[in-house]
Coordinates of C-alpha atoms in Angstrom, one line a residue:
X1123 CA -3.6 24.7 6.4
X1124 CA -0.4 26.5 7.3
X1125 CA 0.4 29.4 5.0
X1126 CA 3.8 28.0 4.0
X1127 CA 2.3 24.7 3.0
X1128 CA -0.5 26.6 1.2
X1129 CA 2.1 28.6 -0.7
X1130 CA 4.0 25.4 -1.6
X1131 CA 0.9 24.1 -3.4
X1132 CA 0.3 27.4 -5.0
X1133 CA 3.8 27.4 -6.4
X1134 CA 3.4 23.9 -7.8
X1135 CA 0.1 24.8 -9.4
X1136 CA 1.5 27.9 -10.9
X1137 CA 4.4 25.9 -12.5
X1138 CA 1.8 23.6 -13.9
X1139 CA 0.0 26.5 -15.5
X1140 CA 3.3 27.6 -17.0
X1141 CA 3.7 24.1 -18.4
X1142 CA 0.3 24.3 -19.9
X1143 CA 1.3 27.4 -21.9
X1144 CA 4.0 25.4 -23.6
X1145 CA 1.6 22.5 -24.2
X1146 CA -0.6 24.9 -26.2
X1147 CA 2.2 26.4 -28.2
X1148 CA 4.0 25.3 -31.4
X1149 CA 7.5 23.8 -31.3
X1150 CA 9.2 27.0 -32.6
X1151 CA 8.4 28.8 -29.4
X1152 CA 5.9 31.0 -27.7
X1153 CA 4.1 33.7 -29.6
X1154 CA 3.6 37.2 -28.2
X1155 CA 0.3 36.4 -26.4
X1156 CA 1.9 33.3 -24.9
X1157 CA 5.0 35.1 -23.8
X1158 CA 2.9 37.7 -22.0
X1159 CA 0.9 35.0 -20.2
X1160 CA 4.2 33.2 -19.3
X1161 CA 5.6 36.5 -17.9
X1162 CA 2.5 37.0 -15.8
X1163 CA 2.9 33.5 -14.4
X1164 CA 6.5 34.2 -13.5
X1165 CA 5.4 37.3 -11.7
X1166 CA 2.8 35.2 -9.8
X1167 CA 5.5 32.6 -8.9
X1168 CA 7.9 35.3 -7.7
X1169 CA 5.2 36.7 -5.4
X1170 CA 4.5 33.2 -4.0
X1171 CA 8.2 32.6 -3.5
X1172 CA 8.4 35.9 -1.6
X1173 CA 5.5 34.8 0.6
X1174 CA 7.2 31.5 1.2
X1175 CA 10.3 33.2 2.3
X1176 CA 8.4 35.4 4.7
X1177 CA 6.0 32.7 5.8
X1178 CA 3.2 35.1 5.1
X1179 CA 0.3 35.8 2.7
X1180 CA -3.3 34.6 2.3
X1181 CA -4.7 31.6 0.6
X1182 CA -5.2 32.1 -3.1
X1183 CA -6.0 28.6 -4.3
X1184 CA -8.1 26.5 -1.9
X1185 CA -9.5 23.9 -4.3
X1186 CA -8.4 22.2 -7.5
X1187 CA -10.9 22.5 -10.4
X1188 CA -13.2 24.3 -8.0
X1189 CA -14.3 21.2 -6.1
X1190 CA -11.3 19.1 -5.1
X1191 CA -9.7 20.2 -1.8
X1192 CA -6.0 20.3 -1.4
X1193 CA -4.7 17.3 0.4
X1194 CA -2.0 18.5 2.8
X1195 CA -2.2 15.8 5.6
X1196 CA 1.3 14.5 4.8
X1197 CA 2.8 17.9 5.0
X1198 CA 1.0 19.2 8.1
X1199 CA 0.5 16.1 10.2
X1200 CA 2.0 12.9 11.4
X1201 CA -0.3 10.4 9.7
X1202 CA -0.7 7.0 11.5
X1203 CA -3.4 5.7 9.2
X1204 CA -2.9 1.9 9.0
X1205 CA -3.1 1.5 5.2
X1206 CA -1.4 4.8 4.1
X1207 CA 2.0 4.6 5.9
X1208 CA 4.0 2.7 3.4
X1209 CA 2.2 4.1 0.4
X1210 CA 3.4 7.7 0.9
X1211 CA 5.1 8.7 -2.4
X1212 CA 8.8 9.5 -2.5
X1213 CA 9.8 12.9 -4.0
X1214 CA 11.0 10.9 -7.0
X1215 CA 7.5 9.4 -7.5
X1216 CA 5.8 12.8 -7.2
X1217 CA 8.2 14.1 -9.9
X1218 CA 7.5 11.1 -12.1
X1219 CA 3.8 11.8 -11.9
X1220 CA 4.4 15.4 -12.9
X1221 CA 6.3 14.2 -16.0
X1222 CA 4.4 11.1 -16.9
X1223 CA 0.8 11.8 -15.7
X1224 CA -0.7 11.7 -19.2
X1225 CA -2.7 8.6 -19.8
X1226 CA -0.6 6.7 -22.3
X1227 CA 2.7 8.4 -21.5
X1228 CA 4.4 5.0 -21.1
X1229 CA 3.5 4.1 -24.7
X1230 CA 5.5 6.9 -26.4
X1231 CA 8.2 4.3 -27.4
X1232 CA 6.1 1.2 -27.5
X1233 CA 7.4 -0.9 -30.4
X1234 CA 7.0 -4.5 -31.4
X1235 CA 6.0 -6.8 -29.8
X1236 CA 3.6 -4.1 -28.4
X1237 CA 3.4 -5.1 -24.8
X1238 CA 4.0 -3.1 -21.6
X1239 CA 6.6 -5.3 -20.1
X1240 CA 8.7 -5.1 -23.3
X1241 CA 9.0 -1.3 -23.4
X1242 CA 12.6 -0.2 -23.0
X1243 CA 12.3 3.6 -22.9
X1244 CA 11.6 4.3 -20.1
X1245 CA 13.1 1.1 -18.7
X1246 CA 9.9 -0.8 -18.0
X1247 CA 11.3 -4.1 -19.3
X1248 CA 14.2 -3.9 -16.9
X1249 CA 11.9 -2.8 -14.1
X1250 CA 10.0 -6.0 -14.5
X1251 CA 13.2 -8.1 -14.3
X1252 CA 14.2 -6.1 -11.2
X1253 CA 10.9 -6.7 -9.5
X1254 CA 11.3 -10.5 -10.0
X1255 CA 14.8 -10.4 -8.6
X1256 CA 13.7 -8.2 -5.6
X1257 CA 11.4 -10.9 -4.3
X1258 CA 13.6 -13.7 -5.7
X1259 CA 11.2 -15.1 -8.2
X1260 CA 11.6 -15.8 -11.9
X1261 CA 9.0 -13.7 -13.6
X1262 CA 7.0 -10.6 -12.5
X1263 CA 4.3 -8.4 -13.8
X1264 CA 2.9 -5.1 -12.5
X1265 CA -0.8 -5.2 -11.8
X1266 CA -3.6 -2.8 -10.8
X1267 CA -3.3 -3.6 -7.1
X1268 CA -2.7 -6.8 -5.1
X1269 CA -6.3 -7.9 -5.7
X1270 CA -5.7 -8.1 -9.4
X1271 CA -2.8 -10.4 -8.7
X1272 CA -5.1 -12.6 -6.7
X1273 CA -7.6 -12.6 -9.5
X1274 CA -5.0 -13.5 -12.2
X1275 CA -3.9 -16.5 -10.2
X1276 CA -7.4 -17.8 -9.2
X1277 CA -8.7 -17.4 -12.8
X1278 CA -5.7 -19.4 -14.0
X1279 CA -5.8 -22.2 -11.4
X1280 CA -9.2 -22.5 -9.9
X1281 CA -12.1 -24.3 -11.6
X1282 CA -15.8 -24.1 -10.8
X1283 CA -16.4 -25.7 -7.4
X1284 CA -12.7 -26.0 -6.5
X1285 CA -11.7 -25.4 -2.9
X1286 CA -9.2 -22.7 -2.0
X1287 CA -7.5 -22.7 1.4
X1288 CA -7.3 -19.2 3.0
X1289 CA -6.7 -17.8 6.4
X1290 CA -9.5 -17.0 8.8
X1291 CA -8.0 -13.5 8.6
X1292 CA -8.0 -13.4 4.8
X1293 CA -8.7 -10.1 3.1
X1294 CA -12.1 -9.7 1.4
X1295 CA -10.4 -9.4 -2.0
X1296 CA -9.1 -12.9 -1.6
X1297 CA -12.7 -14.1 -1.2
X1298 CA -13.8 -12.1 -4.2
X1299 CA -11.0 -13.5 -6.3
X1300 CA -12.0 -17.1 -5.4
X1301 CA -15.6 -16.4 -6.0
X1302 CA -15.0 -14.7 -9.3
X1303 CA -13.2 -17.9 -10.5
X1304 CA -16.1 -20.1 -9.3
X1305 CA -14.2 -21.5 -6.4
X1306 CA -15.1 -21.9 -2.7
X1307 CA -13.0 -20.6 0.2
X1308 CA -12.1 -23.0 3.0
X1309 CA -10.7 -21.1 6.0
X1310 CA -8.0 -22.3 8.3
X1311 CA -8.8 -21.5 12.0
X1312 CA -6.6 -19.4 14.2
X1313 CA -4.8 -20.7 17.3
X1314 CA -5.0 -19.0 20.7
X1315 CA -2.4 -16.5 19.6
X1316 CA -4.4 -15.5 16.5
X1317 CA -1.9 -17.2 14.2
X1318 CA -2.3 -19.6 11.3
X1319 CA -0.1 -22.6 11.8
X1320 CA 1.2 -25.3 9.4
X1321 CA -0.4 -27.9 11.5
X1322 CA -3.8 -26.3 11.3
X1323 CA -3.4 -25.9 7.6
X1324 CA -2.7 -29.6 7.1
X1325 CA -5.8 -30.5 9.2
X1326 CA -7.9 -28.2 7.1
X1327 CA -6.7 -29.6 3.8
X1328 CA -7.4 -33.1 5.1
X1329 CA -10.9 -32.1 6.1
X1330 CA -11.6 -30.6 2.6
X1331 CA -10.3 -33.7 0.9
X1332 CA -12.5 -36.0 3.0
X1333 CA -15.5 -33.7 2.5
X1334 CA -15.2 -33.1 -1.3
X1335 CA -13.1 -36.0 -2.4
X1336 CA -10.8 -33.5 -4.1
X1337 CA -7.6 -31.7 -3.2
X1338 CA -7.8 -27.9 -3.0
X1339 CA -6.5 -26.2 -6.1
X1340 CA -4.7 -23.4 -4.3
X1341 CA -3.6 -22.1 -0.9
X1342 CA -3.7 -18.3 -0.5
X1343 CA -2.0 -17.1 2.7
X1344 CA -1.2 -13.7 4.2
X1345 CA 2.3 -13.4 5.6
X1346 CA 1.1 -10.4 7.7
X1347 CA -2.7 -10.2 8.1
X1348 CA -4.5 -6.9 7.9
X1349 CA -6.5 -7.4 11.1
X1350 CA -3.9 -7.9 13.7
X1351 CA -0.7 -7.5 11.7
X1352 CA 0.6 -10.8 13.1
X1353 CA 3.4 -12.6 11.2
X1354 CA 2.4 -16.1 10.1
X1355 CA 4.7 -19.1 9.4
X1356 CA 4.5 -18.9 5.6
X1357 CA 7.5 -21.2 5.0
X1358 CA 5.9 -23.9 7.2
X1359 CA 2.5 -23.5 5.5
X1360 CA 4.2 -23.6 2.1
X1361 CA 5.8 -26.9 3.0
X1362 CA 2.5 -28.3 4.0
X1363 CA 0.8 -27.1 0.8
X1364 CA 3.5 -28.8 -1.4
X1365 CA 3.1 -32.1 0.5
X1366 CA -0.3 -32.2 -1.0
X1367 CA 1.0 -30.8 -4.4
X1368 CA -1.0 -27.6 -3.9
X1369 CA 0.5 -24.3 -5.2
X1370 CA 0.6 -21.5 -2.7
X1371 CA 0.1 -17.8 -3.2
X1372 CA 1.9 -15.5 -0.8
X1373 CA -0.1 -12.3 0.1
X1374 CA 2.6 -9.7 0.7
X1375 CA 0.3 -6.7 0.8
X1376 CA 1.9 -5.7 4.1
X1377 CA 5.4 -7.0 3.4
X1378 CA 6.6 -6.5 -0.2
X1379 CA 8.2 -3.1 -0.3
X1380 CA 8.7 -2.7 3.4
X1381 CA 10.5 -5.8 4.7
X1382 CA 12.8 -8.5 3.0
X1383 CA 10.8 -11.0 1.0
X1384 CA 12.4 -14.0 -0.6
X1385 CA 9.8 -16.0 -2.4
X1386 CA 12.0 -19.0 -3.1
X1387 CA 13.4 -19.2 0.4
X1388 CA 9.8 -19.2 1.7
X1389 CA 8.9 -21.9 -0.8
X1390 CA 5.9 -20.1 -2.4
X1391 CA 4.7 -20.3 -6.0
X1392 CA 3.3 -16.8 -6.3
X1393 CA 4.2 -13.5 -4.6
X1394 CA 1.7 -10.7 -4.6
X1395 CA 2.4 -7.2 -3.4
X1396 CA 0.6 -3.9 -3.2
X1397 CA 2.2 -0.9 -4.8
X1398 CA -0.1 1.7 -3.2
X1399 CA 0.0 0.1 0.2
X1400 CA 3.6 -0.9 0.6
X1401 CA 5.7 0.3 -2.3
X1402 CA 5.3 4.1 -2.2
X1403 CA 3.3 4.1 -5.5
X1404 CA 0.1 5.6 -6.8
X1405 CA -3.0 3.5 -6.6
X1406 CA -4.0 1.2 -8.0
X1407 CA -0.7 -0.6 -8.3
X1408 CA 0.9 -3.9 -7.4
X1409 CA 3.1 -6.8 -8.4
X1410 CA 2.6 -10.5 -9.2
X1411 CA 5.7 -12.6 -9.3
X1412 CA 6.0 -16.4 -9.9
X1413 CA 8.3 -19.2 -10.9
X1414 CA 9.1 -20.4 -14.4
X1415 CA 7.0 -23.5 -13.6
X1416 CA 3.8 -21.4 -13.2
X1417 CA 4.6 -18.4 -15.4
X1418 CA 3.4 -20.0 -18.6
X1419 CA 0.0 -20.8 -17.1
X1420 CA -0.6 -17.5 -15.3
X1421 CA 0.9 -15.3 -18.0
X1422 CA -0.4 -17.3 -20.9
X1423 CA -0.8 -15.5 -24.2
X1424 CA -4.1 -15.4 -26.1
X1425 CA -4.8 -18.2 -28.7
X1426 CA -8.1 -16.7 -29.9
X1427 CA -8.7 -15.9 -33.6
X1428 CA -11.3 -13.6 -35.0
X1429 CA -14.0 -15.6 -36.9
X1430 CA -14.4 -13.0 -39.6
X1431 CA -11.1 -11.0 -39.7
X1432 CA -8.9 -14.0 -38.6
X1433 CA -7.0 -11.5 -36.4
X1434 CA -4.6 -12.8 -33.8
X1435 CA -3.1 -11.1 -30.8
X1436 CA -0.8 -13.9 -29.6
X1437 CA 1.7 -11.7 -27.7
X1438 CA -1.0 -10.4 -25.4
X1439 CA -1.3 -12.0 -22.0
X1440 CA -4.9 -13.0 -21.1
X1441 CA -4.8 -12.4 -17.4
X1442 CA -3.1 -9.1 -17.9
X1443 CA -5.6 -8.1 -20.5
X1444 CA -2.7 -7.3 -22.8
X1445 CA -1.2 -4.5 -20.7
X1446 CA -1.7 -3.3 -17.2
X1447 CA -0.3 -0.2 -15.4
X1448 CA 0.3 2.8 -17.6
X1449 CA 1.3 6.4 -17.2
X1450 CA 2.0 8.0 -13.8
X1451 CA 0.8 4.9 -11.9
X1452 CA 3.6 2.7 -13.2
X1453 CA 6.2 5.5 -13.3
X1454 CA 5.6 6.3 -9.7
X1455 CA 6.3 2.7 -8.8
X1456 CA 9.5 2.8 -10.9
X1457 CA 10.7 6.1 -9.5
X1458 CA 10.2 5.0 -5.9
X1459 CA 11.8 1.6 -6.4
X1460 CA 15.4 2.5 -5.5
X1461 CA 14.2 4.0 -2.2
X1462 CA 11.9 1.1 -1.6
X1463 CA 14.8 -1.4 -2.0
X1464 CA 16.9 0.7 0.4
X1465 CA 14.3 1.0 3.1
X1466 CA 13.7 -2.7 3.0
X1467 CA 17.2 -3.1 4.4
X1468 CA 16.3 -1.1 7.5
X1469 CA 13.2 -3.0 8.5
X1470 CA 14.6 -3.8 11.9
X1471 CA 14.8 -0.1 12.7
X1472 CA 11.2 0.4 11.7
X1473 CA 10.1 -2.4 14.1
X1474 CA 12.3 -1.0 16.9
X1475 CA 10.6 2.4 16.5
X1476 CA 7.2 0.7 16.5
X1477 CA 8.0 -1.1 19.7
X1478 CA 9.2 2.2 21.3
X1479 CA 5.9 3.8 20.7
X1480 CA 3.9 0.7 21.8
X1481 CA 5.9 0.5 25.0
X1482 CA 5.0 4.2 25.7
X1483 CA 1.3 3.5 24.9
X1484 CA 1.3 0.5 27.3
X1485 CA 2.7 2.7 30.1
X1486 CA -0.8 4.3 30.1
X1487 CA -2.7 2.2 32.5
X1488 CA -5.5 0.2 30.9
X1489 CA -4.0 0.1 27.4
X1490 CA -3.4 -3.2 25.7
X1491 CA -1.9 -4.6 22.5
X1492 CA -4.1 -7.1 20.6
X1493 CA -1.4 -7.9 18.1
X1494 CA 1.8 -10.0 18.8
X1495 CA 4.0 -8.3 21.4
X1496 CA 6.8 -7.3 21.2
X1497 CA 5.8 -6.2 17.8
X1498 CA 7.2 -7.8 14.7
X1499 CA 5.5 -5.3 12.4
X1500 CA 4.8 -1.5 12.4
X1501 CA 1.0 -2.0 11.9
X1502 CA -0.6 -2.7 15.3
X1503 CA -4.0 -3.3 16.8
X1504 CA -4.5 -1.7 20.2
X1505 CA -7.2 -1.8 22.8
X1506 CA -7.6 1.4 24.9
X1507 CA -10.9 0.4 26.4
X1508 CA -9.3 0.6 29.9
X1509 CA -7.6 3.9 29.3
X1510 CA -8.9 6.5 26.8
X1511 CA -12.4 4.9 26.5
X1512 CA -12.9 5.6 30.2
X1513 CA -12.7 9.3 29.4
X1514 CA -14.9 8.9 26.3
X1515 CA -17.8 7.5 28.5
X1516 CA -18.3 10.9 30.1
X1517 CA -16.8 13.3 27.7
X1518 CA -19.2 15.5 25.8
X1519 CA -17.5 14.6 22.5
X1520 CA -17.5 10.9 23.4
X1521 CA -14.9 8.9 21.5
X1522 CA -14.1 11.9 19.3
X1523 CA -12.3 13.6 22.1
X1524 CA -9.2 11.6 21.4
X1525 CA -9.3 12.6 17.7
X1526 CA -9.7 16.2 18.7
X1527 CA -6.8 16.0 21.1
X1528 CA -4.6 14.3 18.6
X1529 CA -5.4 16.5 15.6
X1530 CA -4.8 19.6 17.7
X1531 CA -1.3 18.4 18.2
X1532 CA -0.7 17.4 14.6
X1533 CA -1.6 13.7 14.7
X1534 CA -4.1 12.2 12.4
X1535 CA -5.0 8.8 10.9
X1536 CA -6.5 7.0 13.9
X1537 CA -10.1 5.8 13.3
X1538 CA -12.1 8.9 14.2
X1539 CA -14.2 8.3 17.3
X1540 CA -12.5 5.0 18.2
X1541 CA -11.3 4.7 21.8
X1542 CA -11.7 0.9 22.2
X1543 CA -10.0 -1.2 19.6
X1544 CA -8.3 0.5 16.7
X1545 CA -5.2 0.2 14.5
X1546 CA -2.2 2.5 13.7
X1547 CA 1.0 2.3 11.7
X1548 CA 4.3 4.0 12.5
X1549 CA 6.0 2.9 9.3
X1550 CA 8.2 5.6 7.7
X1551 CA 8.2 7.9 10.7
X1552 CA 11.5 9.3 11.7
X1553 CA 13.0 8.9 15.2
X1554 CA 11.9 12.4 16.2
X1555 CA 8.4 11.8 14.8
X1556 CA 7.9 8.6 16.7
X1557 CA 9.2 10.2 19.9
X1558 CA 6.8 13.1 19.4
X1559 CA 3.9 10.7 18.7
X1560 CA 4.6 8.9 22.0
X1561 CA 4.9 12.2 23.9
X1562 CA 1.5 13.3 22.6
X1563 CA -0.3 10.2 23.8
X1564 CA 1.4 10.5 27.2
X1565 CA 0.5 14.2 27.3
X1566 CA -3.2 13.5 26.6
X1567 CA -3.2 10.8 29.2
X1568 CA -1.8 13.2 31.8
X1569 CA -4.3 15.9 30.8
X1570 CA -7.2 13.5 31.7
X1571 CA -5.3 12.1 34.8
X1572 CA -5.0 8.6 33.5
X1573 CA -2.4 6.6 35.5
X1574 CA 1.0 6.2 33.8
X1575 CA 3.6 3.6 34.8
X1576 CA 7.2 3.8 33.6

């Protein structure tokens, strides 16, 4: 770790120690012992600031709680890890965690009717309304990850033995959500371009109806799949689903928070997004939005009464287990939201930068793109079997040579040891970072005398 990054963390940790002194004091102020401890911490902080200014010093704190290493990959490297790119926290989110990290911090001002989405200070109720508007749906709830959004919908709509239409590229959590509800997944096959089409969806629905004698209870479809990051015709698939009176769930794990999503224009009934994957939020976090038509069913409140106490909890929503995200997790999502909304407006620029890098990678002879090309998304699956893997076959480090070369130049996040097929994501990288990334790959290719065509 560079000494300046090291000292940044030490400064942050020292400030937290100073906060802790106040947390152990009484409201009238610090006593003599506490003042002395506070002064000592100020002296430590000043020393760290001096080292920061001089870009000097030695590592004082290397682990948190003696066992947790400091994570500095976002400060010291360009991280092209496929699932981390759009989940990087904004500065505002990191500040929110510092202020609201305590477990039940969101409940400080919880009043009747005692439900998370009704809290007004901080503005959690307004945030829920803003989320619904953001994806152009009627009602929204925050959930512990996209998978819990899938689960809420399947448990509300799917009965034992029901068929649920999914993509042949569906994420495993969609399978688990269906299985947990007692349903059975029915996959729609891909075409020659690795895309799910409306026509193929209609054929699959007809096959299921003939086989089971019953219409599927739900269609769950990824707008952008996690394997190839191809963009599928959700609007067309939604029209097909509705022709059979089947509700459709839009999996926006790789779209909500990074590109424009209009649920009603797409014609979907449910929009699910991932906070930690695409909304610059702490994990686990996500969003589930729906229409007024389906809101009452998916966000139904409990009707159960205690047999001895006769207690009722009617305001609590069953699928949300009363309340969902609390503390720093939710506040990180709220704090990042203004920046998330703004960055969504610049999606075309993100795609342009992605294509710039991919074009440079393709100039290295033997490299291919397995995703749609030109790219429509920043997540891409590439095949370097004909380029970097030819070096790996004889290199003493095998496929790890590429990881070594990249990390030595400040690039991390590729699948370590992979030189055949692997994925990367350029989302959130600046112009100069993407240019540097491209230059690094070209430089490595030149080092090993791989042919380059411009």
